CSV table of C-alpha atoms in Angstrom, one decimal:
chain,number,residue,atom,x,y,z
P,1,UNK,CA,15.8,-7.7,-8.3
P,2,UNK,CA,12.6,-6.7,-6.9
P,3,UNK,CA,10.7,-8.7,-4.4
P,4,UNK,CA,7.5,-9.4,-4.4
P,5,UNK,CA,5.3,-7.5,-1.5
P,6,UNK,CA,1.5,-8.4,-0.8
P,7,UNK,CA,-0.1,-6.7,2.1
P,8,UNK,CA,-3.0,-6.7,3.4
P,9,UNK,CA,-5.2,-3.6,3.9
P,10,UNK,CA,-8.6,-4.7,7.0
P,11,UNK,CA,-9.9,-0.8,6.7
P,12,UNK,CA,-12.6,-1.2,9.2
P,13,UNK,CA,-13.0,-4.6,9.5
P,14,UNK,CA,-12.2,-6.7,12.7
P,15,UNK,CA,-12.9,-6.3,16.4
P,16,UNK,CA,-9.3,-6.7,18.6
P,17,UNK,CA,-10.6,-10.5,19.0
P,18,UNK,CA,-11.1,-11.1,15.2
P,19,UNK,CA,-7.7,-10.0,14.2
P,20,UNK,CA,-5.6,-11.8,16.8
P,21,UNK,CA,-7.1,-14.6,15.3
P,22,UNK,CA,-6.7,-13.5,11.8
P,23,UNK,CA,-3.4,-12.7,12.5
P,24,UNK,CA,-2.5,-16.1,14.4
P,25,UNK,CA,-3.6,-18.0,11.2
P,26,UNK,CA,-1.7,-15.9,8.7
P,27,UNK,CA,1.6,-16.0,10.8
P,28,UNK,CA,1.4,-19.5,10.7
P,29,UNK,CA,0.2,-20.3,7.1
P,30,UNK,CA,2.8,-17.9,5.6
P,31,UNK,CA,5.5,-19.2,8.1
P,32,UNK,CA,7.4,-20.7,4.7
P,33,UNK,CA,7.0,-17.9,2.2
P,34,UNK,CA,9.1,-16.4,0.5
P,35,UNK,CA,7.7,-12.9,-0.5
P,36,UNK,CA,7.7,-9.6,1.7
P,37,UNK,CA,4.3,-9.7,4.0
P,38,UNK,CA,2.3,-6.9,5.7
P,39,UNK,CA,-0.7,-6.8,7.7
P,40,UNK,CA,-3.0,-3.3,8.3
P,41,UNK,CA,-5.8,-4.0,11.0
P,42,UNK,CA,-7.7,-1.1,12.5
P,43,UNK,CA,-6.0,0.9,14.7
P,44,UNK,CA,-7.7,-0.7,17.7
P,45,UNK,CA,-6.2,-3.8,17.4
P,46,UNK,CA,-2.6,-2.5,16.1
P,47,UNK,CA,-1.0,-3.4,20.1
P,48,UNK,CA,-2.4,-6.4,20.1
P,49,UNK,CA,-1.8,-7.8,16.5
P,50,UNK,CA,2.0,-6.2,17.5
P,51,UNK,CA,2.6,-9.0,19.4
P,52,UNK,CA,1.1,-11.8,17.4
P,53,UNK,CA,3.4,-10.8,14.3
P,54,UNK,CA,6.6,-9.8,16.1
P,55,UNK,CA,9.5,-11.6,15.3
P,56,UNK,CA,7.4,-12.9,12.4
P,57,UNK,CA,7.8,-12.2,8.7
P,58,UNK,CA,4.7,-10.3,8.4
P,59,UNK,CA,5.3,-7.2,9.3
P,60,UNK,CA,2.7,-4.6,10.8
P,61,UNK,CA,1.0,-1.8,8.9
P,62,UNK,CA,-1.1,1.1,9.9
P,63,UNK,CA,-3.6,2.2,7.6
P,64,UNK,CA,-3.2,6.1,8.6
P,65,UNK,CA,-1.5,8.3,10.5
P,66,UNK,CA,-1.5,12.1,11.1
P,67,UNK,CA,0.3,15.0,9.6
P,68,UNK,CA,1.5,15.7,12.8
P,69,UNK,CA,3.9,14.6,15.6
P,70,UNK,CA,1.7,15.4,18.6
P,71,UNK,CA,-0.6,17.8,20.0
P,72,UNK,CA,-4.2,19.2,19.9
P,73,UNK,CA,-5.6,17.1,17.0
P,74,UNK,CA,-8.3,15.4,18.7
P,75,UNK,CA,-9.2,12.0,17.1
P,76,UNK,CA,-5.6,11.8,15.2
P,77,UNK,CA,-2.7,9.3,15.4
P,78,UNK,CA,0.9,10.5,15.3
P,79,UNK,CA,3.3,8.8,13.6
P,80,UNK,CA,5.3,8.3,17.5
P,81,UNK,CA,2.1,6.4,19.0
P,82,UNK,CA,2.5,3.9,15.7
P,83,UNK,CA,6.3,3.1,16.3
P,84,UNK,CA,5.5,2.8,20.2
P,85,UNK,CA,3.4,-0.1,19.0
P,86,UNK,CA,5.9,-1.7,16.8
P,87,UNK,CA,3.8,-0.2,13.5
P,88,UNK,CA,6.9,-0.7,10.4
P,89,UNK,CA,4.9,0.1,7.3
P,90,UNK,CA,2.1,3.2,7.2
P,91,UNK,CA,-0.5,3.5,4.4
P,92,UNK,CA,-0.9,7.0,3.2
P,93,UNK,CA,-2.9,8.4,0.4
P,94,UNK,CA,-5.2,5.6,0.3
P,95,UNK,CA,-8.1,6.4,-2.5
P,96,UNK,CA,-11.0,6.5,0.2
P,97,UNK,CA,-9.0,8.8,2.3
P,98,UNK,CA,-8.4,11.1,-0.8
P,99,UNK,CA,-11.8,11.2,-2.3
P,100,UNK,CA,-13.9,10.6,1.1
P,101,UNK,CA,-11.9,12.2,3.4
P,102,UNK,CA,-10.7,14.8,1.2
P,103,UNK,CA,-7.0,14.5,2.0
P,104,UNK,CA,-5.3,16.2,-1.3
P,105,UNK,CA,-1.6,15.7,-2.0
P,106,UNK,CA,0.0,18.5,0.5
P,107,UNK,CA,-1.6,16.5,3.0
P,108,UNK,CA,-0.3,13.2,2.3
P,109,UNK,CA,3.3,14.6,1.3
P,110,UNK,CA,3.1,15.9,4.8
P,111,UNK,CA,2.6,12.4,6.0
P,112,UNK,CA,4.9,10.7,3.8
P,113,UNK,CA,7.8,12.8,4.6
P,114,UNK,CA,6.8,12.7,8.6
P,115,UNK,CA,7.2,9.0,8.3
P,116,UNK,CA,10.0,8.6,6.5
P,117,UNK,CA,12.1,11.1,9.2
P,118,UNK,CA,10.8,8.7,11.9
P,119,UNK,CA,11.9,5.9,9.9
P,120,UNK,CA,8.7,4.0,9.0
P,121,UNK,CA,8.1,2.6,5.7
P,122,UNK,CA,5.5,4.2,3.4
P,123,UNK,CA,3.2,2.3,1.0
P,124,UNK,CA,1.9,5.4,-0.9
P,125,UNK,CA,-1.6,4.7,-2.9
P,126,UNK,CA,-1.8,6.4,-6.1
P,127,UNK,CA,-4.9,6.3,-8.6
P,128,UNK,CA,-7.4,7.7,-11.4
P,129,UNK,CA,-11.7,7.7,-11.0
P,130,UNK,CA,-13.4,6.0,-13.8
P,131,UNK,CA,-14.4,9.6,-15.4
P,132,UNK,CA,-10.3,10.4,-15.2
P,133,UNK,CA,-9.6,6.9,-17.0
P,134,UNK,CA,-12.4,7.4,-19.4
P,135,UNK,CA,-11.2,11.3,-20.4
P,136,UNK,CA,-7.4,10.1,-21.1
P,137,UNK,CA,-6.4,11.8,-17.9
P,138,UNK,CA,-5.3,8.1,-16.1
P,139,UNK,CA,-1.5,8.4,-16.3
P,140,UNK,CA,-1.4,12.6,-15.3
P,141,UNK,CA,-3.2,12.1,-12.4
P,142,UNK,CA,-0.9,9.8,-11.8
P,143,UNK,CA,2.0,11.2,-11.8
P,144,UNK,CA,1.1,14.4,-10.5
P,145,UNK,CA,0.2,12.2,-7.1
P,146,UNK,CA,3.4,10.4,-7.3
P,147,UNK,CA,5.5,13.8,-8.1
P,148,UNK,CA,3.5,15.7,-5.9
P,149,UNK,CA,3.4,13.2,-2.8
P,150,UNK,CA,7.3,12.4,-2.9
P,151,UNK,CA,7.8,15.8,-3.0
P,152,UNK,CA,11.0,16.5,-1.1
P,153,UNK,CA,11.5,12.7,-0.6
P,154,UNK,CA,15.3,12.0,-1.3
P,155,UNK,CA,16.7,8.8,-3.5
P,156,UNK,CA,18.3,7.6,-0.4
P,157,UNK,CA,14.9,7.6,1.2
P,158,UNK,CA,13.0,5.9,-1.3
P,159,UNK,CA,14.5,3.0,0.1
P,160,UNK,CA,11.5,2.9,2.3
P,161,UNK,CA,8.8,3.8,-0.3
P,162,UNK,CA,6.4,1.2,-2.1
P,163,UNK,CA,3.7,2.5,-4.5
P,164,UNK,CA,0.6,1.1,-5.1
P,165,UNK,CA,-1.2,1.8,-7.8
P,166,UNK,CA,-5.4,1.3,-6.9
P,167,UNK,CA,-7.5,2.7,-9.6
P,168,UNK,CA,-10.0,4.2,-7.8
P,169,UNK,CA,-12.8,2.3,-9.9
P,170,UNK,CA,-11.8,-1.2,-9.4
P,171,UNK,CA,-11.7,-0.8,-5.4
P,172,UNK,CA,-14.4,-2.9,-3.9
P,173,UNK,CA,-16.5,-3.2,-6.5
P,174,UNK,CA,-15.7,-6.6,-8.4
P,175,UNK,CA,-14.0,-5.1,-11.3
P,176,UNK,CA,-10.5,-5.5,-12.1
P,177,UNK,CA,-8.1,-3.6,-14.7
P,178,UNK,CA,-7.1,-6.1,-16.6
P,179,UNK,CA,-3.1,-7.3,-16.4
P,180,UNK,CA,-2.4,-5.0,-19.2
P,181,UNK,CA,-4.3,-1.8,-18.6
P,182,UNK,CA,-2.3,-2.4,-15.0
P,183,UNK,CA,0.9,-3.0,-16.5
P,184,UNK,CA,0.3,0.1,-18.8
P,185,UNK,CA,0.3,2.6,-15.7
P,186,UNK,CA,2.8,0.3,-13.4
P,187,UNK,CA,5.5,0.7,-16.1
P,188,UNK,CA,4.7,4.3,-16.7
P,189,UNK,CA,4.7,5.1,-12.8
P,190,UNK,CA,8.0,3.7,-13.1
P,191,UNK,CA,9.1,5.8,-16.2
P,192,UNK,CA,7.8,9.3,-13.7
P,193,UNK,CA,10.2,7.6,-11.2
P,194,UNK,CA,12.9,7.2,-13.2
P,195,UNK,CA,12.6,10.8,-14.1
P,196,UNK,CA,12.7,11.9,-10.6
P,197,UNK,CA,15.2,9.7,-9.4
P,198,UNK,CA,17.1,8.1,-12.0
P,199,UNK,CA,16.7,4.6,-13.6
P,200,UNK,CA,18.4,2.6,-10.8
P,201,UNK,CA,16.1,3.9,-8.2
P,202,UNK,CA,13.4,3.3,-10.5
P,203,UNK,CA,14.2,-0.5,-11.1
P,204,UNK,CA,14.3,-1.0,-7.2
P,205,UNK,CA,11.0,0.8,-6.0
P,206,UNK,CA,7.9,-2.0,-5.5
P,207,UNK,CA,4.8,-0.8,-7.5
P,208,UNK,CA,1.9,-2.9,-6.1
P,209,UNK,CA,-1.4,-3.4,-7.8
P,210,UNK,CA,-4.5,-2.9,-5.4
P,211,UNK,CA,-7.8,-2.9,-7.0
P,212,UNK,CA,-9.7,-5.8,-6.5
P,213,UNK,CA,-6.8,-8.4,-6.6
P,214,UNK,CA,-8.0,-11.8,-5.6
P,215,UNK,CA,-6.6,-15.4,-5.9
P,216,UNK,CA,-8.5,-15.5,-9.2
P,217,UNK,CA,-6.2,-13.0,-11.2
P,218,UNK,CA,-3.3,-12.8,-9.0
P,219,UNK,CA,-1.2,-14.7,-10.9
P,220,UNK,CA,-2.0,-12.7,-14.3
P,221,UNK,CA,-1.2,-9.7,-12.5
P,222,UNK,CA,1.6,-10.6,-10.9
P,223,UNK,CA,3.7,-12.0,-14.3
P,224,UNK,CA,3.6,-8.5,-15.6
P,225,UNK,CA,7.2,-7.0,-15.4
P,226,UNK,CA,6.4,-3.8,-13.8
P,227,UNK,CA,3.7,-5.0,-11.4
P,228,UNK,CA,5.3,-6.3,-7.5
P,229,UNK,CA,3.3,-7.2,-5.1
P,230,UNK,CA,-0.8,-6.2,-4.3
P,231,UNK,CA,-2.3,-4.2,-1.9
P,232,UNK,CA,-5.3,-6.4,-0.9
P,233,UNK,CA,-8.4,-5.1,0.5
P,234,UNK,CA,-11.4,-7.4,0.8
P,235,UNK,CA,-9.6,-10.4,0.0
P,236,UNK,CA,-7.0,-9.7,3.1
P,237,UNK,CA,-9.8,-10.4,5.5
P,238,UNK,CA,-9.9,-14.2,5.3
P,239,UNK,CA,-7.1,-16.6,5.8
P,240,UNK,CA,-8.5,-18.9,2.8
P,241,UNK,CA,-8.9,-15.6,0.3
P,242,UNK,CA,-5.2,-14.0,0.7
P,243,UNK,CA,-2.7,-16.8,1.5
P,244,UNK,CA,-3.4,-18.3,-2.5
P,245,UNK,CA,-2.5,-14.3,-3.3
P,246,UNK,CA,0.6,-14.6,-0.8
P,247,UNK,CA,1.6,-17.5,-1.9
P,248,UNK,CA,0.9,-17.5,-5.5
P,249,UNK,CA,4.4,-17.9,-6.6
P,250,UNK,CA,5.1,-20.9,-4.1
């Protein structure tokens, strides 16, 4: 039985101030629920957030991290300055780091596999732009970033994995798939898993939703058999917009 997983994604939102506070008021409103919670501020406030969720069950995400362990990367974060800060869960493959920062899937296999030998978990962002959707390409380029960015990931290690499907046309801009277009690509994502792993590793892996979830159609989303948990973006930033997502089953 799969739980449910709703995380929270603050991209560039939130001075270290803000999201103590943010974080303060989550900790205590989802003190009593009963779903799997994760938090991503900015790097910049990831020490200080560390210590406002620790011991908590919201656990902290990063948002990034880089391909490698250290070095001369100027302006990177390695994977062993996240754990120093308690970091559990990093987000990799994120659409705006794919299609604005031109990360392609060598890239984020890189990360995904870095992370998992350091033992973090990965929540690894899958999705199709409206012109893939629209030519019939939605579920290929789907699984060719799901095959392509487990590459080399073991059963055993997918343990740590959660997938969220965002399609790249419903992030931050209002519009939703609707529960069954999401469902459509959440069971087939699971079908390419199954594939690669086998059925029983398949039925265990989390396959969030993030594109434009709110408190709205959470719920509709949520009932869908395939579809576990959402990856929240704007939503995430307010106490009063992601608890009723958190909590929707309560």
């Amino acid at each position: 039985m799969r739980n449910y997983f709703i995380a929270g994604n603050w991209k560039m939102h939130k001075t270290t101030g803000e999201a103590v506070e943010l974080a303060k008021a989550l900790v205590e409103d989802l003190k009593d629920g009963k779903n799997k919670y994760m938090i991503a501020p900015p790097f910049t406030a990831l020490d200080a957030v560390s210590k406002v969720v620790k011991g908590t069950n919201v656990m902290l995400g990063a948002q990034n991290m880089s391909t490698e362990e250290q070095g001369a990367h100027t302006g990177e974060v390695s994977v062993l300055m996240l754990k120093d800060l308690g970091v559990q869960i990093v987000i990799l493959g994120h659409s705006e780091r794919r299609h604005i920062y031109k990360e392609d899937d060598a890239m984020i296999n890189k990360k995904v596999r870095l992370a998992l030998k350091h033992g973090l978990e990965v929540d690894l962002c899958i999705g199709e732009l409206l012109e893939e959707r629209e030519a019939g390409k939605a579920e290929a380029v789907c699984e060719r970033q799901l095959r392509e960015g487990l590459a080399g990931v073991t059963a055993e290690e997918m343990k740590l994995v959660t997938i969220a499907y965002e399609p790249v046309w419903a992030i931050g801009t209002g519009k939703t798939a609707t529960p069954d277009d999401a469902e459509t690509i959440h069971y087939y994502c699971r079908s390419v898993l199954a594939d690669m792993y086998g059925k029983e590793v398949a039925d265990s892996v989390v396959i969030q939703y993030g594109g434009s979830m709110k408190a709205e159609n959470a719920k509709a989303l949520l009932e869908k058999p395939d579809i576990d948990g959402g990856l929240i973006g704007g939503a995430s930033l307010k106490v009063e917009t992601f608890s009723p997502i958190a909590k929707f089953n309560s």
